[in-house]
Coordinates of C-alpha atoms in Angstrom, one line a residue:
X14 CA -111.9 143.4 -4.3
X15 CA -112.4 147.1 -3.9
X16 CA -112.9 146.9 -8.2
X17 CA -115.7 144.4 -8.2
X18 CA -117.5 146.3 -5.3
X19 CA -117.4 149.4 -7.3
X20 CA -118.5 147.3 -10.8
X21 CA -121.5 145.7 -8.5
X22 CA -122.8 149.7 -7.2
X23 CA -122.6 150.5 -11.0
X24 CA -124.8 147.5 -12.2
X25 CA -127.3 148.7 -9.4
X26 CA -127.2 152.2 -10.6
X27 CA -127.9 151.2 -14.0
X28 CA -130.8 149.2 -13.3
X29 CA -132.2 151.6 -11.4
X30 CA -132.1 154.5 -13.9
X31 CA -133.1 152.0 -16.7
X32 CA -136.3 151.2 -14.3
X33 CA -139.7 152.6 -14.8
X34 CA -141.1 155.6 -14.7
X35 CA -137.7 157.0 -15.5
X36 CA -138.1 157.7 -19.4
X37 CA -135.8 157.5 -22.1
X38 CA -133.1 155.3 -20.0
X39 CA -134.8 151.8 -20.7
X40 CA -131.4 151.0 -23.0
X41 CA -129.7 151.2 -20.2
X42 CA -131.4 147.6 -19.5
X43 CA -129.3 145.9 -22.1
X44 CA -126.0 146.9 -20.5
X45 CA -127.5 147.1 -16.6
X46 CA -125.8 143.7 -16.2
X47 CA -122.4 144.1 -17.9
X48 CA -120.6 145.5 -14.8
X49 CA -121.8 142.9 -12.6
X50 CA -121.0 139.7 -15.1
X51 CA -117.3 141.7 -15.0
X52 CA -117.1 141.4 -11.4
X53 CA -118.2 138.5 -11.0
X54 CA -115.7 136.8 -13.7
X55 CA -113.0 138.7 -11.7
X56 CA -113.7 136.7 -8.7
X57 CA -114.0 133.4 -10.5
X58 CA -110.8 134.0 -12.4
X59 CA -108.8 135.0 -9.1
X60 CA -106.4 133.2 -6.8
X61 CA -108.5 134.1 -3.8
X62 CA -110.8 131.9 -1.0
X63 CA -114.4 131.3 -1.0
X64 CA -115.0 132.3 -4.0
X65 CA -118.5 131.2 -3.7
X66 CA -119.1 133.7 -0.8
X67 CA -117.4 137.1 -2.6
X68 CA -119.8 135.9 -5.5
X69 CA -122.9 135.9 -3.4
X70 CA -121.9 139.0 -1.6
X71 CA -120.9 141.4 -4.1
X72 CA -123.7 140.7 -6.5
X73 CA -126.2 141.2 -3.2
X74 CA -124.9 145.0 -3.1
X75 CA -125.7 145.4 -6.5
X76 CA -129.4 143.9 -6.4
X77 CA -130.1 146.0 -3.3
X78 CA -128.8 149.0 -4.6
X79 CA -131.6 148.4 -7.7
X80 CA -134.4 147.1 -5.3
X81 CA -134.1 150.1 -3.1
X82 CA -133.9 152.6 -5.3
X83 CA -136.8 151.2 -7.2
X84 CA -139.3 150.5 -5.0
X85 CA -138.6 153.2 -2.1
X86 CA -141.9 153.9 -2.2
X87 CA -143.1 150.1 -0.1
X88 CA -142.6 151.8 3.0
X89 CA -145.3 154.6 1.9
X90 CA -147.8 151.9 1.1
X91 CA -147.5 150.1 4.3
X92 CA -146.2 153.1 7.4
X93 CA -150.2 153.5 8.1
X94 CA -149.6 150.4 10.2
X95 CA -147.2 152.6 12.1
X96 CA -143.2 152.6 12.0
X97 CA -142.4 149.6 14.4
X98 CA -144.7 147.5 11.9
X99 CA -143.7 149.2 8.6
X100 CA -140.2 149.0 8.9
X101 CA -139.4 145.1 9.5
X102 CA -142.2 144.5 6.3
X103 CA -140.1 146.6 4.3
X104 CA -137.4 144.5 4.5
X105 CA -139.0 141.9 2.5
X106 CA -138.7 143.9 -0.3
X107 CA -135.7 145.5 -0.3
X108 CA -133.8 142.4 0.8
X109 CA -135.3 139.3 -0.2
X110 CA -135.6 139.6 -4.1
X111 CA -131.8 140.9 -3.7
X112 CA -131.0 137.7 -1.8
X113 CA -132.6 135.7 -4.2
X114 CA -131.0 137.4 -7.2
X115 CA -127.5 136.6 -5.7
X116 CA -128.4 133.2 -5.3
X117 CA -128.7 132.8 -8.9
X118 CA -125.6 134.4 -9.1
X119 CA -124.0 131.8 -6.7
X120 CA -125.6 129.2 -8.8
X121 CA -123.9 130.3 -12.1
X122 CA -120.4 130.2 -10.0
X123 CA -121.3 126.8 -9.1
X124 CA -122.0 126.0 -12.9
X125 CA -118.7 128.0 -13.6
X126 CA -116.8 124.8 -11.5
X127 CA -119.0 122.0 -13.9
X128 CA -118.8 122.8 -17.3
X129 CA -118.1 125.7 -20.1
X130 CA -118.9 129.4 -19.5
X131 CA -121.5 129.7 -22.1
X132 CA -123.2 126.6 -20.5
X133 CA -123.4 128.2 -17.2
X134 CA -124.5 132.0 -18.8
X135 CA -127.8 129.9 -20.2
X136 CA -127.9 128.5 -16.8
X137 CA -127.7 131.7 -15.2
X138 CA -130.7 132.9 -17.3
X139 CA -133.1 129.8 -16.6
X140 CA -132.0 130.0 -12.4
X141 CA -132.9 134.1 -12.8
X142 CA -136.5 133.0 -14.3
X143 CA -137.2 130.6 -12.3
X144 CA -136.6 132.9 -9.2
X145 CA -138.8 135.6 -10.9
X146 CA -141.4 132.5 -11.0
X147 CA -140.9 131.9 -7.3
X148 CA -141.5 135.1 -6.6
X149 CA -144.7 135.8 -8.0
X150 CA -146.1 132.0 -6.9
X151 CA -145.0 132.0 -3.5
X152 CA -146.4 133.5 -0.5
X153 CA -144.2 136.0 -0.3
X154 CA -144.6 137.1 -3.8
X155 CA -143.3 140.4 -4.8
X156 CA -143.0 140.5 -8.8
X157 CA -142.9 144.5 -9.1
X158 CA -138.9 144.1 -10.1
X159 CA -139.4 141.1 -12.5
X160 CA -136.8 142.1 -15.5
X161 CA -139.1 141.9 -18.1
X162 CA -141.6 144.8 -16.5
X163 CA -138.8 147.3 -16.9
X164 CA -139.9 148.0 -20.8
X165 CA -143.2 149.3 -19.3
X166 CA -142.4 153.0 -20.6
X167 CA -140.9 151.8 -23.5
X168 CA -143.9 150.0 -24.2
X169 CA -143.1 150.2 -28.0
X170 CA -140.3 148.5 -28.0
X171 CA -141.9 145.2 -26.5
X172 CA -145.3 144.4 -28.7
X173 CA -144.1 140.5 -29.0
X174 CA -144.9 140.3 -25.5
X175 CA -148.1 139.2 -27.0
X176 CA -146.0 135.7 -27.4
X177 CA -144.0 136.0 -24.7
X178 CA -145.4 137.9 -21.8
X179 CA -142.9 139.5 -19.4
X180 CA -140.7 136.6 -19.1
X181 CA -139.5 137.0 -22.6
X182 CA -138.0 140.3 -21.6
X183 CA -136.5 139.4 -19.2
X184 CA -134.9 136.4 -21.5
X185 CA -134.2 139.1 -24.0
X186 CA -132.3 141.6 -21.6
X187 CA -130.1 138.6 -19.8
X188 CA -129.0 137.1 -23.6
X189 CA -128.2 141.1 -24.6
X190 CA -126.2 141.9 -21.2
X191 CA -124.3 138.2 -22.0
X192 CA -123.5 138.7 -25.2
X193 CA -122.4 142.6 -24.8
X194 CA -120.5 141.3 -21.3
X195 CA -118.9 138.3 -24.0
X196 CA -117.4 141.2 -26.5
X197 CA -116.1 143.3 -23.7
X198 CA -114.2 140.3 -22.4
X199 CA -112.9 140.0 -25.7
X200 CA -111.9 143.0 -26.1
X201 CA -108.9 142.3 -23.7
X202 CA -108.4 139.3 -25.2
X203 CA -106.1 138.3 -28.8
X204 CA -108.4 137.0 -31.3
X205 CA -109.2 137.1 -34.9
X206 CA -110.9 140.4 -36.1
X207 CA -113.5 138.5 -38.1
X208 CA -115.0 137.4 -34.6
X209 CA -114.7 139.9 -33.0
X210 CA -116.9 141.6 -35.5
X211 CA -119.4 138.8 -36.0
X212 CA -120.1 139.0 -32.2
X213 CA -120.6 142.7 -32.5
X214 CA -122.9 142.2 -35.4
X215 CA -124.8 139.6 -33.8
X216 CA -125.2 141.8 -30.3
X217 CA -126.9 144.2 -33.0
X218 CA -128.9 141.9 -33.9
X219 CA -130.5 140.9 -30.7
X220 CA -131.1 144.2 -29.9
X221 CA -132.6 145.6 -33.3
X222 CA -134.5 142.3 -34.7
X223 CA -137.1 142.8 -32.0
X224 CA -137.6 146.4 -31.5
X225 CA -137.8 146.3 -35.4
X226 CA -140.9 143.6 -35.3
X227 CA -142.3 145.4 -32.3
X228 CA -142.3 148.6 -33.8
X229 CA -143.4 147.1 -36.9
X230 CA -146.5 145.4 -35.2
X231 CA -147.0 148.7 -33.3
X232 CA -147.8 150.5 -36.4
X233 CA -149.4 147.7 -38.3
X234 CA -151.9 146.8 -35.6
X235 CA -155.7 147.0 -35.8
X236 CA -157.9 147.0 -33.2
X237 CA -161.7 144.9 -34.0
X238 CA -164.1 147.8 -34.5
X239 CA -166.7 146.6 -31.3
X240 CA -167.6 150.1 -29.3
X241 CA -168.5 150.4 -25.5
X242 CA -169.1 153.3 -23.8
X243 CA -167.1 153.4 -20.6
X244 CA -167.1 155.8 -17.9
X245 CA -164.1 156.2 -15.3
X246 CA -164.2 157.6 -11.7
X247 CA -161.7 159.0 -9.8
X248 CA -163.0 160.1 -6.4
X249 CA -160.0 161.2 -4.5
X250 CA -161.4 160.2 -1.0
X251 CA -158.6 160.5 1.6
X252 CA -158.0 157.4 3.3
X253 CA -158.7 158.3 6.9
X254 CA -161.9 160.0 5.8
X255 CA -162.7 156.4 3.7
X256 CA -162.5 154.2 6.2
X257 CA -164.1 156.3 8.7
X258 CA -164.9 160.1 9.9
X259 CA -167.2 159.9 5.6
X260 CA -170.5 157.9 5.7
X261 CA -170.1 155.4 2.6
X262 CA -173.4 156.8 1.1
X263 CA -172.0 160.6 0.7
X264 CA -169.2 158.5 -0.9
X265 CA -171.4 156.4 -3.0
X266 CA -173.0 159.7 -4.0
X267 CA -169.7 161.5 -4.9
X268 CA -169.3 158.8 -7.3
X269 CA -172.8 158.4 -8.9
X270 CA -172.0 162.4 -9.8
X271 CA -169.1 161.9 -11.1
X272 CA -170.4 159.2 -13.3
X273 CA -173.7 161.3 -14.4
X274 CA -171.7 164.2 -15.2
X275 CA -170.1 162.2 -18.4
X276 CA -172.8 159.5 -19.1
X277 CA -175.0 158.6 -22.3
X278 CA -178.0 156.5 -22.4
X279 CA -175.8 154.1 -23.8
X280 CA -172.9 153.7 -21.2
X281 CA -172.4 150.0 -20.9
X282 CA -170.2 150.2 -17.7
X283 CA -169.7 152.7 -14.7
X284 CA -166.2 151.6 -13.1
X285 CA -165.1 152.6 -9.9
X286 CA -162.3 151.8 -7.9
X287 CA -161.1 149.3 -5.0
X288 CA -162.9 149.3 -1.9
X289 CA -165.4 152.6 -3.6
X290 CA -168.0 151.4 -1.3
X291 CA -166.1 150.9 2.1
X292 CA -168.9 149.7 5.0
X293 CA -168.6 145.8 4.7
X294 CA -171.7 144.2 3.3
X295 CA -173.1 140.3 3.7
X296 CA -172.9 138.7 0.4
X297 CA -175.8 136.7 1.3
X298 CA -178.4 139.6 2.1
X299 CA -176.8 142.2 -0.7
X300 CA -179.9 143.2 -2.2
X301 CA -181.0 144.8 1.0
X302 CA -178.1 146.5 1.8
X303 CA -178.6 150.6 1.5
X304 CA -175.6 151.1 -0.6
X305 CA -176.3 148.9 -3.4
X306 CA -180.0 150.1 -3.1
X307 CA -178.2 153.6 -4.2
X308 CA -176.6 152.3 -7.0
X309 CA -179.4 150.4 -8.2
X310 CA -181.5 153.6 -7.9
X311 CA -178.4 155.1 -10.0
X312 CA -178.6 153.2 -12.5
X313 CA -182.7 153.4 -12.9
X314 CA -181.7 155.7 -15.9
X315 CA -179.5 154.3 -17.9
X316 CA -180.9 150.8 -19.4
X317 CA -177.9 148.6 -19.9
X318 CA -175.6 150.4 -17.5
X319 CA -173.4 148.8 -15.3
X320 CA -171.4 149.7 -12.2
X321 CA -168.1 147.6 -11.3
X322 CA -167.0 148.5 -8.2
X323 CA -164.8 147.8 -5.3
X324 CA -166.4 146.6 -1.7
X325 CA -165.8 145.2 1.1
X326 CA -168.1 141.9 1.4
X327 CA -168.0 139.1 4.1
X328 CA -169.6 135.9 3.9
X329 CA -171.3 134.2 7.3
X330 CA -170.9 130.1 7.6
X331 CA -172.7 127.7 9.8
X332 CA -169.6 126.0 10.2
X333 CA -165.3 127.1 9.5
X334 CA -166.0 126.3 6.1
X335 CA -162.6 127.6 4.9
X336 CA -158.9 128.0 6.5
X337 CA -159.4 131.9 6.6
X338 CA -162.5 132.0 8.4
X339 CA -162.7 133.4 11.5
X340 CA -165.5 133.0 14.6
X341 CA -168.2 135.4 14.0
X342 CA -170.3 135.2 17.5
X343 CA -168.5 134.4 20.6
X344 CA -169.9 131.3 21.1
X345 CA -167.9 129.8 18.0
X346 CA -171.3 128.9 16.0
X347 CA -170.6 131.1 13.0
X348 CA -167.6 131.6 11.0
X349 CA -167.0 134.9 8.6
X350 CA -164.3 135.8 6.0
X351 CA -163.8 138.6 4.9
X352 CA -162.9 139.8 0.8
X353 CA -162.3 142.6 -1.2
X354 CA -164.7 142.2 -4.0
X355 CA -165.2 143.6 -7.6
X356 CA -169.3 143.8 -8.0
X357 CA -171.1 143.9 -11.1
X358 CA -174.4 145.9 -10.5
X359 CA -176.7 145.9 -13.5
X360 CA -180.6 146.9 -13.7
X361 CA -181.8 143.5 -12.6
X362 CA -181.5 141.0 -9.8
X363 CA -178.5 139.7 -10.8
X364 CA -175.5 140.5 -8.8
X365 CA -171.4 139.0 -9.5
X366 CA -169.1 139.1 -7.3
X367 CA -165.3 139.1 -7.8
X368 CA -163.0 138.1 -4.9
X369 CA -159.3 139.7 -5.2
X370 CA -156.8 136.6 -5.2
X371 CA -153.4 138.2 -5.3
X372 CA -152.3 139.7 -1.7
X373 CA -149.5 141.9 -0.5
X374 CA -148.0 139.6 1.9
X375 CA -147.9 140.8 5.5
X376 CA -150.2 143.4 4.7
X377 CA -153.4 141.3 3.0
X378 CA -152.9 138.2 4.1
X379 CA -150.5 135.9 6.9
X380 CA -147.6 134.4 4.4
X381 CA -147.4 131.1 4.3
X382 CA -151.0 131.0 6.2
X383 CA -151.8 127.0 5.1
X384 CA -149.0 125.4 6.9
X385 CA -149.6 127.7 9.6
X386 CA -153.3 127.7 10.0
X387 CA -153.3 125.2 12.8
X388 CA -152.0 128.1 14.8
X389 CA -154.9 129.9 13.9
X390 CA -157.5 129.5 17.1
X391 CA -154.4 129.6 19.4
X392 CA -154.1 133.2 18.5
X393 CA -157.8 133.7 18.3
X394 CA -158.1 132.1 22.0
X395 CA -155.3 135.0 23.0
X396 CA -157.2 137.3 21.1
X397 CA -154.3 138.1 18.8
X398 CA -155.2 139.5 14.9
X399 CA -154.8 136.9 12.4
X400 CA -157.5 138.3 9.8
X401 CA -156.4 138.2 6.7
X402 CA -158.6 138.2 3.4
X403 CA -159.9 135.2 1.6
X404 CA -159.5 134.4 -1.9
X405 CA -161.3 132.5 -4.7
X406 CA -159.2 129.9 -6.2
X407 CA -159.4 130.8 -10.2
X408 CA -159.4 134.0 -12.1
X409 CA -163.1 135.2 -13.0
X410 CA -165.4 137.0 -15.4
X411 CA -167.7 139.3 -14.7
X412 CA -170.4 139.7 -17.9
X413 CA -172.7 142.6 -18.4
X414 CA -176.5 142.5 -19.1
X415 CA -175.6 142.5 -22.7
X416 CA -173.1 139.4 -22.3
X417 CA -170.0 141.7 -22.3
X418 CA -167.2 139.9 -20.7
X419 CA -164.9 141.8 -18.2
X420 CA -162.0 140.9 -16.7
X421 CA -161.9 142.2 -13.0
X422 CA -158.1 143.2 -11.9
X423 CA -157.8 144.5 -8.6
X424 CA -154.3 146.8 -7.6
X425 CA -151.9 143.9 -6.8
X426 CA -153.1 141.6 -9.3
X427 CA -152.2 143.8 -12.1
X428 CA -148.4 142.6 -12.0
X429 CA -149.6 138.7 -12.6
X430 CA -149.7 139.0 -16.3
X431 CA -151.0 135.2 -16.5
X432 CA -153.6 136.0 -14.1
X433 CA -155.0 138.6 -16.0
X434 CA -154.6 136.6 -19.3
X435 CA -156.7 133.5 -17.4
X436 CA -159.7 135.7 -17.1
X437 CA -159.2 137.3 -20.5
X438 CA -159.1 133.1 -21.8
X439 CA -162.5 132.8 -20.1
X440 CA -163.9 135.6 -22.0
X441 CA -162.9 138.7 -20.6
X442 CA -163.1 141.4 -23.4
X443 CA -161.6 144.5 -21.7
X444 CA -159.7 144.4 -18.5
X445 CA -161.3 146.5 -15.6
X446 CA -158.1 147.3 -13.8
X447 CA -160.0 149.1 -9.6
X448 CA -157.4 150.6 -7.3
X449 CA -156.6 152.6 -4.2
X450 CA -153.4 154.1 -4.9
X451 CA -153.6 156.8 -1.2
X452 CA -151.0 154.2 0.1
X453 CA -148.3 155.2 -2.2
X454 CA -149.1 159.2 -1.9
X455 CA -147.0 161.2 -4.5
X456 CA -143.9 158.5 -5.7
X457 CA -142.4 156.5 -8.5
X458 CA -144.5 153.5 -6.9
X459 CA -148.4 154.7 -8.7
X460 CA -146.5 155.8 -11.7
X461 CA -145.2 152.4 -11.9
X462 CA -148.4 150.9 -11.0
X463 CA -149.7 152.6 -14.0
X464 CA -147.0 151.9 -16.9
X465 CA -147.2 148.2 -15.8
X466 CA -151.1 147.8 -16.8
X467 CA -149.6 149.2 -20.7
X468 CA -147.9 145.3 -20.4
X469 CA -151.4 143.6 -19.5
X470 CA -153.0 145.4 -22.7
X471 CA -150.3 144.0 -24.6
X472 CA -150.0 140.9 -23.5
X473 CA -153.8 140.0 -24.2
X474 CA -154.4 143.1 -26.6
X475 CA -157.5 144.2 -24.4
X476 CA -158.6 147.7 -23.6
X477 CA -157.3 148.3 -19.9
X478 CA -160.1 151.1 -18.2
X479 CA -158.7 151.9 -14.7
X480 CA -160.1 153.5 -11.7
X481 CA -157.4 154.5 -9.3
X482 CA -158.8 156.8 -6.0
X483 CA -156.5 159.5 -5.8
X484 CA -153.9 157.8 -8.0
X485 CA -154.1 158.3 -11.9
X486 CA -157.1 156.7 -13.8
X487 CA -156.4 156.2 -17.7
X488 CA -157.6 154.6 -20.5
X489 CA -154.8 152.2 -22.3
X490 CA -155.6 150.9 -25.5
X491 CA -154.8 147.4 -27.1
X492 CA -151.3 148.4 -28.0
X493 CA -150.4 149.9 -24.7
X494 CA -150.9 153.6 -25.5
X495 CA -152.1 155.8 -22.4
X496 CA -155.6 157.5 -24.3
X497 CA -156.6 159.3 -21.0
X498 CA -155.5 159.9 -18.0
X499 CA -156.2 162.3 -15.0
X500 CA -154.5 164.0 -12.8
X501 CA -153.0 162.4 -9.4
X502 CA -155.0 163.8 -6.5
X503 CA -157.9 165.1 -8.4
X504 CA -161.4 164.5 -8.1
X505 CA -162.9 163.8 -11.7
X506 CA -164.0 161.1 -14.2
X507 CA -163.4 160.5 -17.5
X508 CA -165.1 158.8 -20.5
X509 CA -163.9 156.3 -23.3
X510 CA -165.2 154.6 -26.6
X511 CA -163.4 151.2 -26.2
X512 CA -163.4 148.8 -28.9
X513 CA -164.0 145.0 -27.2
X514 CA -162.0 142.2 -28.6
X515 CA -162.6 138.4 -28.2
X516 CA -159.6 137.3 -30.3
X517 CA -157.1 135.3 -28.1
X518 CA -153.3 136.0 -28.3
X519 CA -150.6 133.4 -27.6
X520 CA -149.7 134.8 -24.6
X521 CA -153.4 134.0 -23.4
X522 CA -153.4 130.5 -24.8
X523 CA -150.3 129.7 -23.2
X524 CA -149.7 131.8 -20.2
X525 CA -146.2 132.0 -18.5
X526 CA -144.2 128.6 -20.6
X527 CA -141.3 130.7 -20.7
X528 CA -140.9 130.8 -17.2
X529 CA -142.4 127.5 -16.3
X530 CA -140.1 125.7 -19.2
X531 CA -137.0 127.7 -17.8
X532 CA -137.8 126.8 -13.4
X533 CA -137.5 122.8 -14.7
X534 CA -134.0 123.5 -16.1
X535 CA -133.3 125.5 -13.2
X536 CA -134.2 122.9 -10.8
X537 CA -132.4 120.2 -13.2
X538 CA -129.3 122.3 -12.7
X539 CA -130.1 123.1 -8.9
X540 CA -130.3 119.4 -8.9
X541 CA -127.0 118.5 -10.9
X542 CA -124.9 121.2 -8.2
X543 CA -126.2 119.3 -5.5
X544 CA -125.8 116.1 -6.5
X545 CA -121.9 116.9 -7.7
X546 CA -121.6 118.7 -4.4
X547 CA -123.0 115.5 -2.6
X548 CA -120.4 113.2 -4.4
X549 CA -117.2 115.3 -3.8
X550 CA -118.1 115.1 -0.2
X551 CA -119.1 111.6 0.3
X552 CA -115.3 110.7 -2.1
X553 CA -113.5 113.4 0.1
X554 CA -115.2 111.8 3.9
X555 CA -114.1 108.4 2.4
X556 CA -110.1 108.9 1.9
X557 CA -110.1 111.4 4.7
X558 CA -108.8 114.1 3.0
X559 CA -109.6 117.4 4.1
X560 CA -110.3 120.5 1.8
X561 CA -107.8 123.0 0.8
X562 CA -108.8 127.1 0.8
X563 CA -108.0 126.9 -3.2
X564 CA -111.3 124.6 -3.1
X565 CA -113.9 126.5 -1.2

């Protein structure tokens, strides 16, 4: 047992050095799993009792060895709430994707007990995707530590992701950890030399094939030749000045210098980052508001210029119009929700607004807040806090005076590769990527933020311009290369010639089929355990017999 414990700790060191931003480890990926699959083969094959349980249990350490290590950083983004808040949220992270991982784990034991071992290894790959699907479709979505984002810093080993998205590396590193974990068990095992060696040639294989077309369509790869002129701010506002103790006009003005200080007549677009103008404004009566009377005056000089920015915007209803709204008067006769918006402000009338969609749960938004909205004016009536923003239900465009098309991400949303590639469907033709990266202060976790939007500019071979406050701003190019980028903590801004694009890639015709195809197998298979597990039961209740140890 003590063996298997120390083979599940080295998995989880593995992954973690093979994780981003760590460079030059990323191989470790393809052998990350090995250890683990060895342990977990060591249990199946013993004499001992609940086998299931040792299964679940030893993987667990593992996975929360690699989620801790990882993403250390969560409880940065969220102590501003205060420790006795912070610290039971963090757990979601650090334990839950663990507990799911193990599951899948559990599963492939399971499959082990119905059928050959190379069944239940593709089993095991479908059950992992279709948690990494959960997790990024549920309401307590966390998909920072799905597999296939660890070949963000080795960005040019993973162009096909173009086809795939994300979900095909994380395919590609479970089939290389199975087939190296298959020759290792060999290894202690008599066979013929001739397969031994065809199963170290073919491991080769799955490692080399794709880097070789990846690096081949790296270095092949052309960009359309369709300029913009693009301009980047970074502000560097502290938060507590932000939200409070700095009048969001001087911070309107910080950025409207920054911007002039690099502009042409030409500059298309102005971007600056989530939440840049901070003092909540009515959707409805938005041309009046003082702050986007400044940027309008901005703007008077440059003719097609426009500014994208972060705000906070609330709407006002007549009625609860939607299952976030919350009373606005204390009579009950209004309703308000509140959103964190991406505007586009151009030299007319016209004004789009962007709602973000894609929440940190428990920080953003009340998980699983549908089922539990009838609760809601119960804990209004106490005066309790259930605010949380609203959403809009589809991804959106937002198109310049000239009829460019952008696609707004804002800070969480960058990790939903399909989300992204929705817009980018619609007509997006660079992705404007606004965050507030304070939350993290100096650690792995805006690092990672970054190297993860190289995947989105890959995966729908768009120009990726983002505007971090106080985190890094860059400029990341159709193939995923980092042009520009400033400085963390720095207050500065920094200009671009993109090149637009309105080709569409398979990934953005066909979103996230990899994992989709993969979670219906996994639920067949959930399906088929249960079923088998239903049957052995119902037999065993009818002749009475009870179960032995040898069978848990």
């Amino acid at each position: 047992m003590r063996k298997n414990i120390l083979l599940s700790i080295l998995s989880g060191l593995l992954l973690w050095l093979a994780w981003p931003p760590i460079p030059h480890t990323t191989f470790l990926l393809f052998v990350g799993f090995v250890p683990m699959l060895v342990a977990l083969e060591n249990i199946i094959q013993s004499e001992s009792v609940r086998k299931g349980k040792k299964v679940f249990w030893t993987s667990f350490l593992g996975f929360f060895i690699w989620n801790v290590l990882s993403v250390y950083w969560v409880y940065n983004a969220i102590k501003q709430a205060g420790s006795a808040a912070a610290l039971p949220v963090t757990i979601i992270p650090y334990s839950l994707a663990p507990l799911l991982m193990s599951a899948c784990c559990w599963l492939y034991y399971r499959m082990r007990r119905l059928t050959k071992r190379n069944v239940a290894l593709f089993a095991l790959i479908c059950f992992w995707v279709g948690y990494e699907y959960l997790n990024q479709s549920w309401d307590l979505n966390f998909p920072w530590m799905t597999l296939g984002n660890g070949f963000a810093v080795s960005h040019k080993w993973v162009q096909w992701y173009e086809y795939t998205g994300v979900y095909g590396g994380t395919v590609w590193v479970w089939v290389v950890n199975m087939m190296a974990f298959l020759v290792y068990n060999g290894l202690h095992r008599p066979r013929a030399r001739a397969m031994r060696l065809k199963q170290i040639l073919a491991l080769g294989l799955i490692i080399l094939l794709p880097i070789a077309f990846s690096v081949y369509r790296y270095r092949t790869y052309q960009e359309p030749a369709n300029p913009a002129d693009i301009v980047v701010a970074q502000p560097n506002i502290d938060s507590y000045s932000k939200e409070g103790s700095m009048p969001a006009s001087q911070q309107v003005a910080i950025m409207t210098h920054l911007s002039d200080s690099l502009a042409q007549p030409n500059t298309e677009f102005f971007i600056w980052p989530e939440t840049a103008i901070p003092e909540p404004m009515n959707e409805d009566a938005i041309r009046s508001n003082n702050n986007f009377l400044q940027v309008k005056k901005f703007l008077n000089k440059y003719k097609n210029g426009n500014v994208l920015t972060g705000a906070e915007t609330f709407k006002i209803y007549n009625s609860r119009k939607t299952k976030t709204a919350s009373p606005y008067d204390p009579q009950g006769n209004e309703f308000y929700d509140n959103f964190n918006s991406a505007l586009n402000i151009e030299n007319s009338a016209e004004v789009q607004i962007y709602h973000k969609s894609k929440f940190v749960p428990g920080v953003e938004s009340m998980p699983f807040g549908n089922t539990l909205s009838f609760l809601k004016p119960v804990f209004e009536h106490l005066g309790g806090a259930t605010g949380s923003y609203a959403a809009q239900d589809e991804p959106g465009v937002l198109y310049s005076q000239s009829g460019i098309g952008v696609t707004p991400v804002i800070c969480y949303e960058s990790i939903w590769g399909e989300w992204a590639a929705t817009s980018v469907h619609k007509g997006g033709q660079f992705i404007a990527l606004i965050t507030n990266d304070i939350w993290w202060e100096n650690t792995s976790g805006k690092d990672q933020h970054l190297d993860y939007a190289k995947l989105r500019a890959i995966e729908t071979r768009r120009w990726v311009c983002r505007s971090a406050n106080t985190g890094i701003s860059a400029f990341i190019n159709e193939r995923g290369d980092i042009v520009q980028q400033t400085k963390w903590w720095t207050r500065t801004a920094i200009k671009q010639d993109i090149n637009l694009n309105s080709e569409l890639t398979f990934y953005v015709l066909n979103g996230d089929y990899i994992a989709k195809m993969c979670s219906m197998l996994a639920m067949a298979g959930i399906l088929w355990v249960v079923a088998i597990k239903a049957n052995t039961l119902r037999k065993r209740r009818k002749i009475n017999v009870p179960k032995t140890q040898s069978e848990r």
